[in-house]
Coordinates of C-alpha atoms and ligand atoms in Angstrom, one line a residue:
X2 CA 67.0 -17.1 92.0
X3 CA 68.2 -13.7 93.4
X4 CA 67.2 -10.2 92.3
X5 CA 70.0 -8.2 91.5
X6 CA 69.4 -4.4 91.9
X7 CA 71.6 -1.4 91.2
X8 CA 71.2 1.8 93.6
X9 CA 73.3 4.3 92.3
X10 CA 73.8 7.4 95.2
X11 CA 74.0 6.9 98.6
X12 CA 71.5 9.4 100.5
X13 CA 68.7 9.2 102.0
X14 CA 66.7 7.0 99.5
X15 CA 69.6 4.5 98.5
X16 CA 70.1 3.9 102.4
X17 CA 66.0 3.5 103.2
X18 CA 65.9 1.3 100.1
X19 CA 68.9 -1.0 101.0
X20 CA 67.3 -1.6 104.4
X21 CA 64.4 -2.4 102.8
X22 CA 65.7 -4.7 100.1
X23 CA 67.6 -6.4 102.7
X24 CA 65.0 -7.6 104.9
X25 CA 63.8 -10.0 102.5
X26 CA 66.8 -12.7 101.5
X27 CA 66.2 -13.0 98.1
X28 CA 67.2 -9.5 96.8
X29 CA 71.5 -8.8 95.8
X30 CA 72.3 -5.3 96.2
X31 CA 74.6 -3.1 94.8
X32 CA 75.1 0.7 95.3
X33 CA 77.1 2.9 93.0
X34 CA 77.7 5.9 94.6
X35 CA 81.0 9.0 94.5
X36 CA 81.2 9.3 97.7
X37 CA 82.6 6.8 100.2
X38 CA 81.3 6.9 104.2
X39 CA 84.8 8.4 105.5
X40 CA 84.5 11.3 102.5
X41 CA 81.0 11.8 103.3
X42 CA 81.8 11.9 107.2
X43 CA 84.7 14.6 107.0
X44 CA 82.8 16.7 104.6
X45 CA 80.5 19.5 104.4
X46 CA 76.6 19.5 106.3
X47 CA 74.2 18.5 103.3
X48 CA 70.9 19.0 105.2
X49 CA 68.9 20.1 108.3
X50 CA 67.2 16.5 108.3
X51 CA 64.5 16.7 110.9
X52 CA 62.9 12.6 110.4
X53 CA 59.3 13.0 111.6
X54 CA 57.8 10.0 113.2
X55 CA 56.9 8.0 110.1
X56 CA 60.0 8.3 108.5
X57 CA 61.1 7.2 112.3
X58 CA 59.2 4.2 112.4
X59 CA 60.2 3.1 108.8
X60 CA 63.9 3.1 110.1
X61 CA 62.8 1.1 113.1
X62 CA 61.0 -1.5 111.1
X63 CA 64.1 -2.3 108.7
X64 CA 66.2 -2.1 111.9
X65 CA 68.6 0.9 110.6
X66 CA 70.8 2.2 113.0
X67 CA 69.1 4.5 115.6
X68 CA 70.2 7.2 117.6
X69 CA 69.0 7.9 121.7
X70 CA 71.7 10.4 122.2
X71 CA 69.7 12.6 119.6
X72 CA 67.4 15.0 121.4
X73 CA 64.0 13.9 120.5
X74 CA 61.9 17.0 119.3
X75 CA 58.1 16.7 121.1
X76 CA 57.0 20.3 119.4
X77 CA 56.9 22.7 116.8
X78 CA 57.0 26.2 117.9
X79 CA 55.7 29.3 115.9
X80 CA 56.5 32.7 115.6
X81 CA 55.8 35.3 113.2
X82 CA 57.0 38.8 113.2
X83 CA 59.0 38.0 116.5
X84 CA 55.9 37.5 118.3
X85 CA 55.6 33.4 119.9
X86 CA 52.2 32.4 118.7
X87 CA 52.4 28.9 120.1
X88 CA 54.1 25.6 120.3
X89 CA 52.2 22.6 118.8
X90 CA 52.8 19.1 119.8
X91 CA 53.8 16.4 117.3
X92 CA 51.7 13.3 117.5
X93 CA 55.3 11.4 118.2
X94 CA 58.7 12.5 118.3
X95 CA 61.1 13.9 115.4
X96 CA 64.8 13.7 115.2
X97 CA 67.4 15.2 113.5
X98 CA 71.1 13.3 113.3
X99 CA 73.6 15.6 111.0
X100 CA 73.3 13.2 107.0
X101 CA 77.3 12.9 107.3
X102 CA 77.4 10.8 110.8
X103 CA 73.9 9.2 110.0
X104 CA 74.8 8.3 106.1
X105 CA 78.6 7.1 106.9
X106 CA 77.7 4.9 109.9
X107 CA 75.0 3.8 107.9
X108 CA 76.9 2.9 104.7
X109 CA 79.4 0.8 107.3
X110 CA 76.3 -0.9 108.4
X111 CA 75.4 -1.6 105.4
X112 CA 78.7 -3.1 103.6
X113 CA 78.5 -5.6 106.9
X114 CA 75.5 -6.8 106.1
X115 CA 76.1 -7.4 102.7
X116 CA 75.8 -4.7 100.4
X117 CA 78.3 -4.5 97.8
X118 CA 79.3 -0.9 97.0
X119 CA 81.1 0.1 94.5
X120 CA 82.8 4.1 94.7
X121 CA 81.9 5.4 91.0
X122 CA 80.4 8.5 89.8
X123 CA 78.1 7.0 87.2
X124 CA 77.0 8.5 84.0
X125 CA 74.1 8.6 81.4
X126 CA 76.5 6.4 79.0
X127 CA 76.8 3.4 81.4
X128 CA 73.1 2.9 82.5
X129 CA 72.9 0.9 79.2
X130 CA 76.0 -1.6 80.6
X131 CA 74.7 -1.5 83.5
X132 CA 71.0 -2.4 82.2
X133 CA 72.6 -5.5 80.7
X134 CA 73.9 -6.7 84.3
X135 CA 71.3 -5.9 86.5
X136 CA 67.6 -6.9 87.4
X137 CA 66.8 -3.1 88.0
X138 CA 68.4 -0.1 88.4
X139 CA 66.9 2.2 90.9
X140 CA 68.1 6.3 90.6
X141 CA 68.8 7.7 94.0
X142 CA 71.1 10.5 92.8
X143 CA 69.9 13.1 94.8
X144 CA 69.6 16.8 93.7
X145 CA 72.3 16.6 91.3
X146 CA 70.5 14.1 89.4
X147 CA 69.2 12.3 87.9
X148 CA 71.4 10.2 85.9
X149 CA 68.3 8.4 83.8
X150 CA 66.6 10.1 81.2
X151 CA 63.2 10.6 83.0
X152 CA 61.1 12.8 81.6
X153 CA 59.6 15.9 83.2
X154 CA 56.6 16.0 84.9
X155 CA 54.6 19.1 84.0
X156 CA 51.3 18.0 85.8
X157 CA 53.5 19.3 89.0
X158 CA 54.2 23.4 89.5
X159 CA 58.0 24.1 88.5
X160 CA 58.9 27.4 89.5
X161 CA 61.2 29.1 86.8
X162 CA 63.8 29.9 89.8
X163 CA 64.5 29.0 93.4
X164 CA 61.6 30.5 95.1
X165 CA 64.2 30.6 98.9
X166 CA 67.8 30.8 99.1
X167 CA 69.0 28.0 101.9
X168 CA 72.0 29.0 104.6
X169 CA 72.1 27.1 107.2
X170 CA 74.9 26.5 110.0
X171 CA 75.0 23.8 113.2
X172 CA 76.2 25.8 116.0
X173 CA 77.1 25.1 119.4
X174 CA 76.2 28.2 121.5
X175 CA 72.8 29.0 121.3
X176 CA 70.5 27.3 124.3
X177 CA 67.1 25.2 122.9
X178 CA 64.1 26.8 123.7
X179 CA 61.8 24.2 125.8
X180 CA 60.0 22.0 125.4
X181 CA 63.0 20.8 122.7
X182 CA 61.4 21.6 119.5
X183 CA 61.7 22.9 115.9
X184 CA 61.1 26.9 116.0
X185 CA 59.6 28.5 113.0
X186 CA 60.4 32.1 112.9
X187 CA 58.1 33.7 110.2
X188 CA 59.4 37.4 108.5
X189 CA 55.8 38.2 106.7
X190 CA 57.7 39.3 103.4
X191 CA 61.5 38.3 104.1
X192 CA 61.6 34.5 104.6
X193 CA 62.4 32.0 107.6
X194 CA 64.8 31.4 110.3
X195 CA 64.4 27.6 111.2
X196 CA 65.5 26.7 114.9
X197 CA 66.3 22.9 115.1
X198 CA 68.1 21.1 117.6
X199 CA 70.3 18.2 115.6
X200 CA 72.8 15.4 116.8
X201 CA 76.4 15.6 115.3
X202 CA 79.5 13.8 116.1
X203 CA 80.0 17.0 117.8
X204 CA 77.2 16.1 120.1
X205 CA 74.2 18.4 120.3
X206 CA 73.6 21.7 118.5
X207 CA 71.1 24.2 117.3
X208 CA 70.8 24.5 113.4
X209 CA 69.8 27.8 112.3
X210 CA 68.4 27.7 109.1
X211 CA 67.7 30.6 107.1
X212 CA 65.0 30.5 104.1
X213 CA 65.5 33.9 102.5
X214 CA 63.1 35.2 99.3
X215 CA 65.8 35.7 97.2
X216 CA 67.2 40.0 97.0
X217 CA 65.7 40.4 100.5
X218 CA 66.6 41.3 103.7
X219 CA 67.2 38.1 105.1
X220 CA 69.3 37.2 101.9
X221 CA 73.1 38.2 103.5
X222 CA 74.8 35.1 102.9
X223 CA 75.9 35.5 99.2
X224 CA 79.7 36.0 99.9
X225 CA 80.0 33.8 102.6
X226 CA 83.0 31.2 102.0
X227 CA 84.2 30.6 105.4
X228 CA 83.0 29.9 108.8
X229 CA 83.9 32.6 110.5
X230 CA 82.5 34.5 108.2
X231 CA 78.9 32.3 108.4
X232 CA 79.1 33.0 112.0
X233 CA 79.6 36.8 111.9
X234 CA 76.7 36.9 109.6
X235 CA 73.9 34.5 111.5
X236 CA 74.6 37.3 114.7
X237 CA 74.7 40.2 112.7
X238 CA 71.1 38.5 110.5
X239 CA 69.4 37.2 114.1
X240 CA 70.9 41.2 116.3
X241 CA 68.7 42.9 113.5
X242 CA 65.6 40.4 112.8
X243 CA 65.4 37.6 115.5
X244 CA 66.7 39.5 118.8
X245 CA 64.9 36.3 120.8
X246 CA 67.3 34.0 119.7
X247 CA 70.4 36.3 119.9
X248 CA 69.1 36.7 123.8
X249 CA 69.9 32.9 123.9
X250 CA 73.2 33.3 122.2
X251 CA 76.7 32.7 124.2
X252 CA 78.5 34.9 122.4
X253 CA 82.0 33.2 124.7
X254 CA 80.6 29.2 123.1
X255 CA 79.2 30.6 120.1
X256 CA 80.5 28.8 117.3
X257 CA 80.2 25.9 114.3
X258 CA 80.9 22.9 115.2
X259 CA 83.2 22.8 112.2
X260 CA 84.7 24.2 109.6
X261 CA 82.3 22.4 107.9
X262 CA 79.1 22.7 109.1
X263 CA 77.5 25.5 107.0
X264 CA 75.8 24.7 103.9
X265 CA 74.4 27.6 101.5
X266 CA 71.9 26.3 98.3
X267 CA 68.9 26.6 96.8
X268 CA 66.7 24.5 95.1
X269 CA 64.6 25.0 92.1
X270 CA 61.7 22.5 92.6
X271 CA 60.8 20.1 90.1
X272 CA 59.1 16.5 89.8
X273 CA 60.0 13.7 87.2
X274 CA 57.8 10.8 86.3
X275 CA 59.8 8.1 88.1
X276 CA 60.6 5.7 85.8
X277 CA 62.0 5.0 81.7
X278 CA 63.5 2.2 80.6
X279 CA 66.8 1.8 79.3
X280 CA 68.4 -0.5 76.9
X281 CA 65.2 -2.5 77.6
X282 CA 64.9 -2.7 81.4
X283 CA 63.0 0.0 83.6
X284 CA 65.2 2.1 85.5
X285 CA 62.7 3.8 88.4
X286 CA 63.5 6.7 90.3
X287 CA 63.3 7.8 94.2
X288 CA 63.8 11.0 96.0
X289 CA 65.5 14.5 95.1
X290 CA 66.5 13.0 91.5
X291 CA 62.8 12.9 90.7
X292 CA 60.8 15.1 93.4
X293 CA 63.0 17.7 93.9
X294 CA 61.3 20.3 97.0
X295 CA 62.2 23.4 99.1
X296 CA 63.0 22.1 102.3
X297 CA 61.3 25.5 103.8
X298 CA 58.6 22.2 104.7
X299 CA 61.7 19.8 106.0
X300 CA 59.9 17.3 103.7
X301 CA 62.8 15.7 101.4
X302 CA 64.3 13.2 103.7
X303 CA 60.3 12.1 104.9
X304 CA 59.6 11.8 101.3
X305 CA 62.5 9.5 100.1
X306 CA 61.5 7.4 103.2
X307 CA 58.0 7.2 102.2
X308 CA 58.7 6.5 98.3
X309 CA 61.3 4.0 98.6
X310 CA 59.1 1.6 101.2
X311 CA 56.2 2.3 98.1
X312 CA 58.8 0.9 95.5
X313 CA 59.7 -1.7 98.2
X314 CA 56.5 -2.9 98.7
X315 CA 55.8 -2.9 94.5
X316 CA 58.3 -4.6 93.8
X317 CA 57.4 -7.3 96.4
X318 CA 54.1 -7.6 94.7
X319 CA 55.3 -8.3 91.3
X320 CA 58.5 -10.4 92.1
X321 CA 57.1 -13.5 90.4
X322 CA 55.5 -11.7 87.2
X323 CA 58.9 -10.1 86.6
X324 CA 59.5 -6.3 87.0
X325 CA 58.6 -4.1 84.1
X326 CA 56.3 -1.1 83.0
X327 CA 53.7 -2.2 85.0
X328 CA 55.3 -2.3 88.3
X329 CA 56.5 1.1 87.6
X330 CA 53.5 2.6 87.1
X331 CA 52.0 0.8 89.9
X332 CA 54.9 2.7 92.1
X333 CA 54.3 5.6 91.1
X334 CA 49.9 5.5 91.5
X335 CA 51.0 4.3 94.7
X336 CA 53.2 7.7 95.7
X337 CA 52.0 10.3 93.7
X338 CA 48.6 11.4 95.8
X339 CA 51.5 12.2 98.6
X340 CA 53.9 13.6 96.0
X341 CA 51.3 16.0 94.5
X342 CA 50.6 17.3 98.9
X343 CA 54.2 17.4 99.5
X344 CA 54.8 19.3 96.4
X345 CA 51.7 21.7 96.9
X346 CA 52.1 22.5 100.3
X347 CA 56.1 23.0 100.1
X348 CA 55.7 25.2 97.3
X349 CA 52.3 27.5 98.9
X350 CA 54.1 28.2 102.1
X351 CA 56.9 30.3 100.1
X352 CA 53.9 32.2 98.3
X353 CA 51.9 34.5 100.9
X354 CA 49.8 32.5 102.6
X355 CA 46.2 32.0 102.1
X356 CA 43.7 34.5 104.3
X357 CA 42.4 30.9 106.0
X358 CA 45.6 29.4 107.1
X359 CA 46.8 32.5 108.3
X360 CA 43.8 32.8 110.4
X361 CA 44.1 29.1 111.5
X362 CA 47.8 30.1 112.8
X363 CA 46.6 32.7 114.7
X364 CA 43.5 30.8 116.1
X365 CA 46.5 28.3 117.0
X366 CA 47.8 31.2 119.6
X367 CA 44.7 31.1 121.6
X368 CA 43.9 26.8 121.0
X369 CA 46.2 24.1 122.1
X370 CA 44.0 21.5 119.7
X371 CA 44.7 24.0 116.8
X372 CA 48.5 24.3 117.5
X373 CA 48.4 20.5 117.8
X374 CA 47.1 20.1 114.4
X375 CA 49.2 22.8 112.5
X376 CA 52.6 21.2 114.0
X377 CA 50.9 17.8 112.0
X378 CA 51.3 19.5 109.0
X379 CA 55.1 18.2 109.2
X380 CA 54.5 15.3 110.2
X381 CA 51.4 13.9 107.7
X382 CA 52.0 16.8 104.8
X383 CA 48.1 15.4 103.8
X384 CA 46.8 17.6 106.5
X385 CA 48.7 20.3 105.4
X386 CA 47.7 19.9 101.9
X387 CA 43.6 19.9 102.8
X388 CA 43.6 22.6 105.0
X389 CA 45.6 24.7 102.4
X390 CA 43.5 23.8 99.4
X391 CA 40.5 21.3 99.7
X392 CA 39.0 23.1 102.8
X393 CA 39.5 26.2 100.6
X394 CA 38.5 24.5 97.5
X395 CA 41.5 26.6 96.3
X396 CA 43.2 23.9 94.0
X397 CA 42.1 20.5 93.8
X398 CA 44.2 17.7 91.9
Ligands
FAD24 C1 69.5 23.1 103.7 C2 68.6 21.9 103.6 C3 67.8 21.5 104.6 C4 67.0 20.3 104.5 N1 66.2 20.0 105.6 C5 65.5 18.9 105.5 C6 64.7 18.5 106.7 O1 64.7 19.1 107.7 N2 63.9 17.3 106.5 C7 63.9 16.6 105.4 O2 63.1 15.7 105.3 N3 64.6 17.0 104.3 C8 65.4 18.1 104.4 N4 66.2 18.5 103.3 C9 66.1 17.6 102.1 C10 66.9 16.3 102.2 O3 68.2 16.5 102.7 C11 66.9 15.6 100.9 O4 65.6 15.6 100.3 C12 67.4 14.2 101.0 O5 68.7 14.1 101.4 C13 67.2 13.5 99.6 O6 67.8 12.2 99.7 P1 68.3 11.5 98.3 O7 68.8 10.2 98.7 O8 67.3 11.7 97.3 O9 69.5 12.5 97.9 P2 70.9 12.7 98.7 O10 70.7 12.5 100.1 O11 71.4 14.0 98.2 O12 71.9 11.6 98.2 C14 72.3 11.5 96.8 C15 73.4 10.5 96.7 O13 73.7 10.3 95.3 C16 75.1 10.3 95.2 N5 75.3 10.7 93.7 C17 74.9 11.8 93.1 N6 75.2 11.7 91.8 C18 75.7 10.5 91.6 C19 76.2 9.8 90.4 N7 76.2 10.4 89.2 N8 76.7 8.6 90.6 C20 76.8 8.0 91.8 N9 76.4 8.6 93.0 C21 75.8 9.8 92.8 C22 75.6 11.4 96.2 O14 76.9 11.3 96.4 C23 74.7 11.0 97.4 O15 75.3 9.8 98.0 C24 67.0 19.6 103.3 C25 67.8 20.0 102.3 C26 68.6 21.1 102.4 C27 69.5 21.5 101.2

């Protein structure tokens, strides 16, 4: 008999999971979600979204839509105090498609093949109704989740406040640096400016994504409201702090490629143990609703990928014994060694960083094998994690 499972949200991790669920044919899925894919398409940039190649090769495997005309990103450049240290290559390409094409075209794809949706903001009330109807529920609300009553996880570091505030705008106007890349601009003391090439239904353009320590000098966006406006501040922020990039400006082109595309935010990191059961049944959850991260390490999107093909895969394993406690816990032994280096490593690079990994960034400068492995660290966040703390012997979990 078929499985029925309830997603509710329609992001990153209800879409991976959906793909996943439907390659197998004995699995009925339905995803409750506020949005639909036409609101989500004519609405406001909700990410950066840079997939690195594992994430990539997921969406290959469950045959999810894919994108050539995106540039593929071969690199990850470095700079800190406006000096070019290197450029690192990635072991296989990135990608980044703007979430409001890639999510609506997705959601289309998704109804075709099957998926029922149905366009609900659900609450806390009706995960017992829904409990009574479903095989499991699976919580994919995203950052403004999550709906189930998971608990905390205070094993994990939760920093009291958002540790970066998050402006960033897609821009048409400002020429790639080559080889086509993600540029990290590093202001010892002020924050980020991330430089990332992503696909819209605009075409092409170069995000610029600011990560500013909150009160600093890269913090300008707070009365930002309108485009205009986000434009006007990105050259008056990269004239005084990141002259390299206004050099590649076209001030004549310069522009968003919407109204829409600016996004300001920022995120207070936190981690909840990813399942609870409600009115009986065990309600699990994946991504931001329950491992909630900075993106200063462009890690979210990778990590719903990741969890949801571990929940997948569980729930493959104990489709005969019936789904319960066990399976949940089983998920989440089975995600949280990568959890506990996503969460690590995102949360150390908005601290100073350690003596040795600055001196491994700027042994990167003078060795192509180094810069190789530091632009890994986005791509396997388990690299990044050792050579921040188990080399160092600096924390150990
Ligand atoms: C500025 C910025 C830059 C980022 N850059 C990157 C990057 O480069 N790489 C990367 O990997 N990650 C990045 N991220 C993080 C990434 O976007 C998120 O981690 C990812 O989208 C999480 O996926 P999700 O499915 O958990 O949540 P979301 O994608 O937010 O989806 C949540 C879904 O739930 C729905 N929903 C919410 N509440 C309810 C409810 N009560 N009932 C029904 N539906 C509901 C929403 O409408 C939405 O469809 C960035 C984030 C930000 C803010």
């Amino acid at each position: 008999m078929n499985k029925k499972i309830a997603i509710l949200g329609c992001g990153t991790a209800g879409i991976h999971l959906a793909y996943e669920l439907l390659s197998k044919p004995y699995f009925e899925v339905t995803i409750f979600t506020k949005e639909t894919a036409e609101e989500i398409r004519s609405g406001r940039v909700r990410s950066t979204q840079v997939h690195f190649s594992p994430a990539l090769t997921r969406e290959e495997r469950y045959h999810m839509p894919n994108w050539q005309e995106a540039k593929k990103l071969h690199t990850v450049h470095i700079s800190v105090g406006g000096k070019t240290l290197f450029s690192g290559h990635l072991d296989n390409h990135a990608q980044s498609v703007d979430q409001r094409l890639y999510f609506s075209e997705c959601m289309n794809d998704l109804e075709q093949k099957g998926v029922h949706f149905v366009y609900q903001k659900v609450t806390a009330d009706q995960l017992t109704q829904l409990a009574e109807s479903y095989d499991l529920i699976v919580d994919c609300t995203g950052r403004s989740g999550p709906v189930a009553p998971f608990q905390l996880n205070r094993g994990f570091e939760q920093p009291k406040s958002p540790l970066r505030k998050c402006s960033a705008g897609y821009f048409h106007g400002v020429r790639h640096a080559e080889p086509a890349g993600i540029i990290a601009h590093i202001i010892p003391g002020e924050g980020e400016l991330f430089e990332i090439p992503a696909y819209t239904e605009h075409g092409q353009t170069t995000v610029l994504f600011v990560e500013a320590i909150p009160g600093g000098k890269l913090d300008v966006f707070n009365r930002v409201r309108h485009a205009i406006d986000f434009k006007t501040a990105m050259i008056d922020l990269t004239e005084s702090f990141f002259p390299e990039i206004r050099e590649r400006m076209d001030l004549e082109v310069l522009d968003l490629c919407d109204e829409q595309a600016f996004i300001r935010t920022a995120i207070r990191p936190k981690v909840h143990l990813p399942y609870c059961t409600v009115n009986g049944k065990t309600v699990i959850g994946c991504g931001d609703s329950v491992i909630l991260n900075d993106p200063i390490t462009g890690q979210g999107d990778n990590t719903a990928s990741f969890v949801t093909e571990q929940l997948f895969l569980s729930l493959i394993e104990d489709l005969d014994s019936g789904w319960n406690e066990a399976t949940a816990e089983k998920y989440w032994e089975r995600i949280k060694p990568y959890v506990t280096h996503v969460i690590g490593w995102s949360n150390a690079m908005m601290k100073p960083l350690p003596d040795h990994v600055l001196g491994m960034i700027m042994q990167g400068a003078e060795d192509s094998a180094v810069a190789a492995h530091i632009a890994k660290w986005f791509e396997h966040p388990t690299t990044a994690y050792n050579d921040f703390f188990e080399k160092n012997g600096v924390l150990s979990q």
